[in-house]
GROMACS .gro file of C-alpha atoms in nm:
model
  265
    1MET     CA    1   0.000   0.000   0.000
    2SER     CA    2   0.135   0.344  -0.095
    3LYS     CA    3   0.235   0.602   0.164
    4GLY     CA    4  -0.038   0.834   0.037
    5LYS     CA    5  -0.311   0.578   0.099
    6LEU     CA    6  -0.178   0.500   0.444
    7GLU     CA    7  -0.186   0.871   0.531
    8LYS     CA    8  -0.546   0.899   0.405
    9PHE     CA    9  -0.657   0.597   0.606
   10ALA     CA   10  -0.495   0.743   0.917
   11ALA     CA   11  -0.669   1.077   0.857
   12LEU     CA   12  -1.009   0.909   0.815
   13GLU     CA   13  -0.980   0.776   1.169
   14THR     CA   14  -0.984   1.137   1.290
   15PHE     CA   15  -1.264   1.268   1.066
   16LYS     CA   16  -1.583   1.322   1.264
   17ASN     CA   17  -1.796   1.291   0.950
   18VAL     CA   18  -1.672   0.942   0.854
   19PHE     CA   19  -1.797   0.610   0.990
   20GLN     CA   20  -1.586   0.309   0.893
   21CYS     CA   21  -1.773  -0.019   0.913
   22PRO     CA   22  -1.624  -0.304   0.710
   23PHE     CA   23  -1.776  -0.649   0.752
   24SER     CA   24  -1.539  -0.729   1.037
   25VAL     CA   25  -1.704  -0.448   1.235
   26ILE     CA   26  -2.072  -0.498   1.154
   27SER     CA   27  -2.047  -0.875   1.206
   28GLN     CA   28  -1.979  -0.803   1.573
   29GLY     CA   29  -2.317  -0.639   1.633
   30ALA     CA   30  -2.577  -0.387   1.520
   31PHE     CA   31  -2.476  -0.041   1.401
   32ASP     CA   32  -2.542   0.203   1.687
   33MET     CA   33  -2.695   0.481   1.477
   34LYS     CA   34  -2.934   0.267   1.275
   35GLY     CA   35  -3.263   0.459   1.294
   36LYS     CA   36  -3.090   0.743   1.481
   37TRP     CA   37  -2.891   0.929   1.215
   38ARG     CA   38  -3.098   1.245   1.255
   39GLU     CA   39  -3.095   1.233   1.634
   40GLN     CA   40  -2.733   1.137   1.698
   41TYR     CA   41  -2.542   1.286   1.404
   42PHE     CA   42  -2.734   1.549   1.209
   43HIS     CA   43  -2.933   1.682   1.507
   44ASN     CA   44  -3.232   1.777   1.293
   45ASP     CA   45  -3.544   1.625   1.136
   46ASN     CA   46  -3.445   1.690   0.774
   47PRO     CA   47  -3.475   1.429   0.495
   48ILE     CA   48  -3.185   1.190   0.437
   49VAL     CA   49  -3.046   1.122   0.089
   50LEU     CA   50  -2.790   0.849   0.019
   51GLU     CA   51  -2.531   0.837  -0.257
   52LEU     CA   52  -2.433   0.472  -0.295
   53GLY     CA   53  -2.091   0.417  -0.448
   54CYS     CA   54  -2.004   0.782  -0.389
   55GLY     CA   55  -1.638   0.756  -0.495
   56LYS     CA   56  -1.463   1.084  -0.424
   57GLY     CA   57  -1.789   1.232  -0.295
   58GLU     CA   58  -1.835   1.507  -0.553
   59TYR     CA   59  -2.210   1.452  -0.570
   60THR     CA   60  -2.255   1.416  -0.194
   61VAL     CA   61  -2.067   1.738  -0.122
   62GLY     CA   62  -2.214   1.922  -0.420
   63LEU     CA   63  -2.569   1.838  -0.319
   64ALA     CA   64  -2.502   1.931   0.044
   65CYS     CA   65  -2.380   2.274  -0.064
   66LYS     CA   66  -2.691   2.336  -0.275
   67TYR     CA   67  -2.941   2.201  -0.022
   68PRO     CA   68  -2.843   2.273   0.340
   69GLU     CA   69  -3.196   2.172   0.448
   70ILE     CA   70  -3.129   1.809   0.345
   71ASN     CA   71  -2.891   1.555   0.502
   72PHE     CA   72  -2.659   1.366   0.266
   73ILE     CA   73  -2.466   1.046   0.330
   74GLY     CA   74  -2.208   0.914   0.083
   75VAL     CA   75  -2.138   0.541   0.095
   76ASP     CA   76  -1.837   0.362  -0.053
   77ILE     CA   77  -1.601   0.081   0.043
   78LYS     CA   78  -1.290   0.266  -0.079
   79GLY     CA   79  -1.149   0.477   0.201
   80ALA     CA   80  -0.894   0.655  -0.017
   81ARG     CA   81  -1.180   0.783  -0.235
   82ILE     CA   82  -1.405   0.888   0.053
   83TYR     CA   83  -1.114   1.087   0.198
   84THR     CA   84  -1.144   1.352  -0.074
   85GLY     CA   85  -1.510   1.434  -0.014
   86ALA     CA   86  -1.493   1.400   0.363
   87LYS     CA   87  -1.198   1.639   0.386
   88GLN     CA   88  -1.373   1.891   0.160
   89ALA     CA   89  -1.691   1.873   0.368
   90LEU     CA   90  -1.495   1.937   0.687
   91GLU     CA   91  -1.309   2.230   0.532
   92GLN     CA   92  -1.640   2.383   0.419
   93GLU     CA   93  -1.797   2.313   0.760
   94LEU     CA   94  -2.089   2.125   0.605
   95ASP     CA   95  -2.291   1.986   0.893
   96ASN     CA   96  -2.536   1.809   0.662
   97VAL     CA   97  -2.280   1.562   0.525
   98ALA     CA   98  -2.159   1.222   0.646
   99PHE     CA   99  -1.968   0.939   0.485
  100LEU     CA  100  -2.009   0.569   0.553
  101ARG     CA  101  -1.730   0.332   0.455
  102THR     CA  102  -1.878  -0.012   0.407
  103SER     CA  103  -1.989  -0.262   0.146
  104ILE     CA  104  -2.324  -0.162  -0.007
  105GLU     CA  105  -2.422  -0.528   0.009
  106PHE     CA  106  -2.486  -0.467   0.381
  107ILE     CA  107  -2.650  -0.125   0.344
  108ASP     CA  108  -2.975  -0.236   0.510
  109ARG     CA  109  -2.784  -0.288   0.837
  110PHE     CA  110  -2.721   0.085   0.873
  111PHE     CA  111  -3.064   0.241   0.820
  112ALA     CA  112  -3.404   0.171   0.974
  113LYS     CA  113  -3.750   0.156   0.818
  114ASP     CA  114  -3.847   0.484   0.642
  115GLU     CA  115  -3.523   0.654   0.749
  116VAL     CA  116  -3.415   0.748   0.394
  117GLN     CA  117  -3.608   0.956   0.137
  118GLU     CA  118  -3.394   0.925  -0.178
  119ILE     CA  119  -3.106   0.723  -0.324
  120TRP     CA  120  -2.854   0.838  -0.585
  121LEU     CA  121  -2.656   0.588  -0.793
  122THR     CA  122  -2.392   0.788  -0.980
  123PHE     CA  123  -2.177   0.602  -1.233
  124SER     CA  124  -2.201   0.268  -1.056
  125ASP     CA  125  -1.998  -0.025  -1.187
  126PRO     CA  126  -2.237  -0.199  -1.433
  127GLN     CA  127  -2.128  -0.542  -1.305
  128MET     CA  128  -2.202  -0.702  -1.641
  129LYS     CA  129  -2.113  -1.055  -1.528
  130ASN     CA  130  -2.308  -1.069  -1.201
  131VAL     CA  131  -2.662  -0.934  -1.178
  132HIS     CA  132  -2.667  -0.957  -0.798
  133LYS     CA  133  -2.385  -0.702  -0.776
  134ARG     CA  134  -2.565  -0.438  -0.986
  135LEU     CA  135  -2.689  -0.158  -0.763
  136THR     CA  136  -3.016  -0.140  -0.961
  137SER     CA  137  -3.082  -0.516  -0.941
  138THR     CA  138  -3.384  -0.652  -0.757
  139PHE     CA  139  -3.132  -0.799  -0.511
  140PHE     CA  140  -3.046  -0.444  -0.402
  141MET     CA  141  -3.394  -0.297  -0.457
  142ASN     CA  142  -3.528  -0.537  -0.194
  143ARG     CA  143  -3.264  -0.407   0.046
  144TYR     CA  144  -3.348  -0.045  -0.033
  145LYS     CA  145  -3.715  -0.112   0.042
  146GLN     CA  146  -3.620  -0.194   0.400
  147PHE     CA  147  -3.518   0.166   0.476
  148LEU     CA  148  -3.641   0.383   0.186
  149VAL     CA  149  -3.981   0.548   0.243
  150ASP     CA  150  -4.272   0.400   0.048
  151GLY     CA  151  -4.248   0.546  -0.302
  152GLY     CA  152  -3.903   0.688  -0.231
  153ILE     CA  153  -3.703   0.809  -0.531
  154VAL     CA  154  -3.410   0.627  -0.690
  155HIS     CA  155  -3.184   0.825  -0.927
  156LEU     CA  156  -2.951   0.654  -1.175
  157LYS     CA  157  -2.690   0.856  -1.362
  158THR     CA  158  -2.458   0.649  -1.577
  159ASP     CA  159  -2.238   0.632  -1.885
  160SER     CA  160  -2.302   0.258  -1.920
  161ASN     CA  161  -2.551   0.154  -2.185
  162PHE     CA  162  -2.553  -0.195  -2.034
  163LEU     CA  163  -2.653  -0.078  -1.685
  164PHE     CA  164  -2.906   0.172  -1.821
  165THR     CA  165  -3.067  -0.089  -2.046
  166TYR     CA  166  -3.078  -0.344  -1.765
  167THR     CA  167  -3.235  -0.090  -1.529
  168THR     CA  168  -3.491   0.006  -1.792
  169TYR     CA  169  -3.600  -0.358  -1.819
  170MET     CA  170  -3.597  -0.401  -1.441
  171VAL     CA  171  -3.818  -0.096  -1.393
  172SER     CA  172  -4.052  -0.196  -1.676
  173SER     CA  173  -4.082  -0.560  -1.562
  174ASN     CA  174  -4.190  -0.444  -1.217
  175ASN     CA  175  -4.409  -0.152  -1.326
  176LEU     CA  176  -4.209   0.094  -1.118
  177PRO     CA  177  -4.325   0.453  -1.184
  178VAL     CA  178  -4.070   0.641  -1.396
  179LEU     CA  179  -4.053   1.015  -1.329
  180TYR     CA  180  -3.795   1.094  -1.596
  181ARG     CA  181  -3.570   0.906  -1.838
  182THR     CA  182  -3.320   1.017  -2.103
  183GLU     CA  183  -3.043   0.838  -2.291
  184ASP     CA  184  -2.860   1.164  -2.365
  185LEU     CA  185  -2.887   1.393  -2.065
  186TYR     CA  186  -2.679   1.682  -2.188
  187GLY     CA  187  -2.793   1.644  -2.547
  188ASN     CA  188  -3.157   1.690  -2.443
  189GLU     CA  189  -3.078   1.959  -2.191
  190HIS     CA  190  -3.101   2.244  -2.443
  191ASN     CA  191  -3.299   2.069  -2.717
  192GLU     CA  192  -3.593   2.292  -2.805
  193LYS     CA  193  -3.765   2.007  -2.991
  194VAL     CA  194  -3.818   1.805  -2.673
  195GLU     CA  195  -4.183   1.797  -2.572
  196ALA     CA  196  -4.267   2.001  -2.263
  197GLU     CA  197  -4.380   1.698  -2.063
  198GLU     CA  198  -4.046   1.526  -2.137
  199LYS     CA  199  -3.832   1.814  -2.016
  200ILE     CA  200  -3.661   1.774  -1.685
  201ASP     CA  201  -3.758   2.007  -1.402
  202ASP     CA  202  -3.521   2.293  -1.316
  203LYS     CA  203  -3.432   2.161  -0.968
  204THR     CA  204  -3.327   1.820  -1.100
  205LEU     CA  205  -3.141   1.983  -1.389
  206GLU     CA  206  -2.948   2.194  -1.140
  207ILE     CA  207  -2.857   1.882  -0.943
  208LEU     CA  208  -2.750   1.697  -1.256
  209SER     CA  209  -2.515   1.981  -1.348
  210ILE     CA  210  -2.278   1.852  -1.079
  211HIS     CA  211  -2.012   1.654  -1.266
  212THR     CA  212  -1.801   1.387  -1.100
  213TYR     CA  213  -1.432   1.342  -1.175
  214TYR     CA  214  -1.496   1.039  -1.397
  215GLU     CA  215  -1.802   1.192  -1.562
  216LYS     CA  216  -1.593   1.477  -1.698
  217GLN     CA  217  -1.357   1.224  -1.855
  218TRP     CA  218  -1.641   1.029  -2.015
  219ILE     CA  219  -1.801   1.345  -2.155
  220GLU     CA  220  -1.465   1.439  -2.310
  221ARG     CA  221  -1.457   1.094  -2.471
  222GLY     CA  222  -1.794   1.168  -2.632
  223LEU     CA  223  -1.995   0.919  -2.428
  224ASN     CA  224  -2.363   0.995  -2.369
  225ILE     CA  225  -2.464   1.041  -2.008
  226LYS     CA  226  -2.790   0.865  -1.927
  227TYR     CA  227  -3.029   0.947  -1.643
  228MET     CA  228  -3.337   0.784  -1.496
  229LYS     CA  229  -3.552   0.875  -1.196
  230PHE     CA  230  -3.808   0.627  -1.065
  231THR     CA  231  -3.996   0.547  -0.745
  232LEU     CA  232  -3.986   0.229  -0.538
  233PRO     CA  233  -4.325   0.136  -0.385
  234HIS     CA  234  -4.323  -0.108  -0.095
  235ASN     CA  235  -4.611  -0.322  -0.223
  236VAL     CA  236  -4.424  -0.451  -0.530
  237SER     CA  237  -4.294  -0.809  -0.539
  238LEU     CA  238  -3.986  -0.760  -0.753
  239ILE     CA  239  -3.890  -0.998  -1.033
  240GLU     CA  240  -3.567  -1.011  -1.233
  241PRO     CA  241  -3.597  -0.938  -1.607
  242ASN     CA  242  -3.487  -1.234  -1.819
  243ILE     CA  243  -3.319  -1.074  -2.119
  244GLU     CA  244  -2.975  -1.064  -2.277
  245ILE     CA  245  -2.805  -0.726  -2.311
  246GLU     CA  246  -2.510  -0.631  -2.527
  247LEU     CA  247  -2.196  -0.569  -2.324
  248ASP     CA  248  -2.034  -0.227  -2.309
  249GLU     CA  249  -1.735  -0.252  -2.543
  250TYR     CA  250  -1.555   0.060  -2.422
  251ARG     CA  251  -1.515  -0.087  -2.074
  252SER     CA  252  -1.273  -0.336  -2.226
  253TYR     CA  253  -1.060  -0.053  -2.371
  254LYS     CA  254  -0.693  -0.155  -2.345
  255ARG     CA  255  -0.790  -0.450  -2.122
  256PHE     CA  256  -0.725  -0.818  -2.182
  257LYS     CA  257  -1.039  -0.988  -2.313
  258ARG     CA  258  -1.096  -1.288  -2.090
  259SER     CA  259  -1.397  -1.438  -2.269
  260GLY     CA  260  -1.578  -1.434  -2.599
  261LEU     CA  261  -1.902  -1.311  -2.446
  262GLU     CA  262  -2.077  -1.033  -2.634
  263LYS     CA  263  -2.398  -1.032  -2.430
  264SER     CA  264  -2.502  -1.093  -2.071
  265LYS     CA  265  -2.822  -1.114  -1.871
   0.00000   0.00000   0.00000
């Protein structure tokens, strides 16, 4: 491990806005603040919004700056990435920001019923080989239902056609209400030919203007950014879509091709 990473990990231990809970920790007992994030950390009754797979925390911090009346929690397993956003939030004295270092597979162990209002999935790994690892899979949706309010909103912002297509089928197969969907977010943003009812609302457009580190790179490469916003009712028995989807070729750029697969479910 590099010296820089070691220094970041040491710093995280001192950050009051970071909670580090790898499996070795949560396997020893329940998380103390489950159901008590507002009471014990934020000290208010404001809504809670999660960013799952937050990376460097650009979205978490950016949203917190724009909406001080909302509490934001960024979740990622990579401590060296979380360090960037956590340090920035401390420097800007943002009291409505927290970071949770853990595996998202165990996310339901950290939040109680109806404790969260919205979830953001920003440029998640499409996990083309394993459906159960996709953050928009029914495997994860069933976990989100355990703490997301009934009809809570899930946002997906991605450069991956594979993940966007899979999520579209997942949403359609389960009749989840779609509030907005576009396959070319910034192409439609100023397109006067778009029908009024298809245009995104100004508040969401303002939120979507926050660009992550990787998003800027993908835009420069000419990749379309896709966005979908849908709700997750509690009374839905979720089923997995059974369909093959073409793999994203660009994700194999300059990487050794380990199989001849062109499609995956």
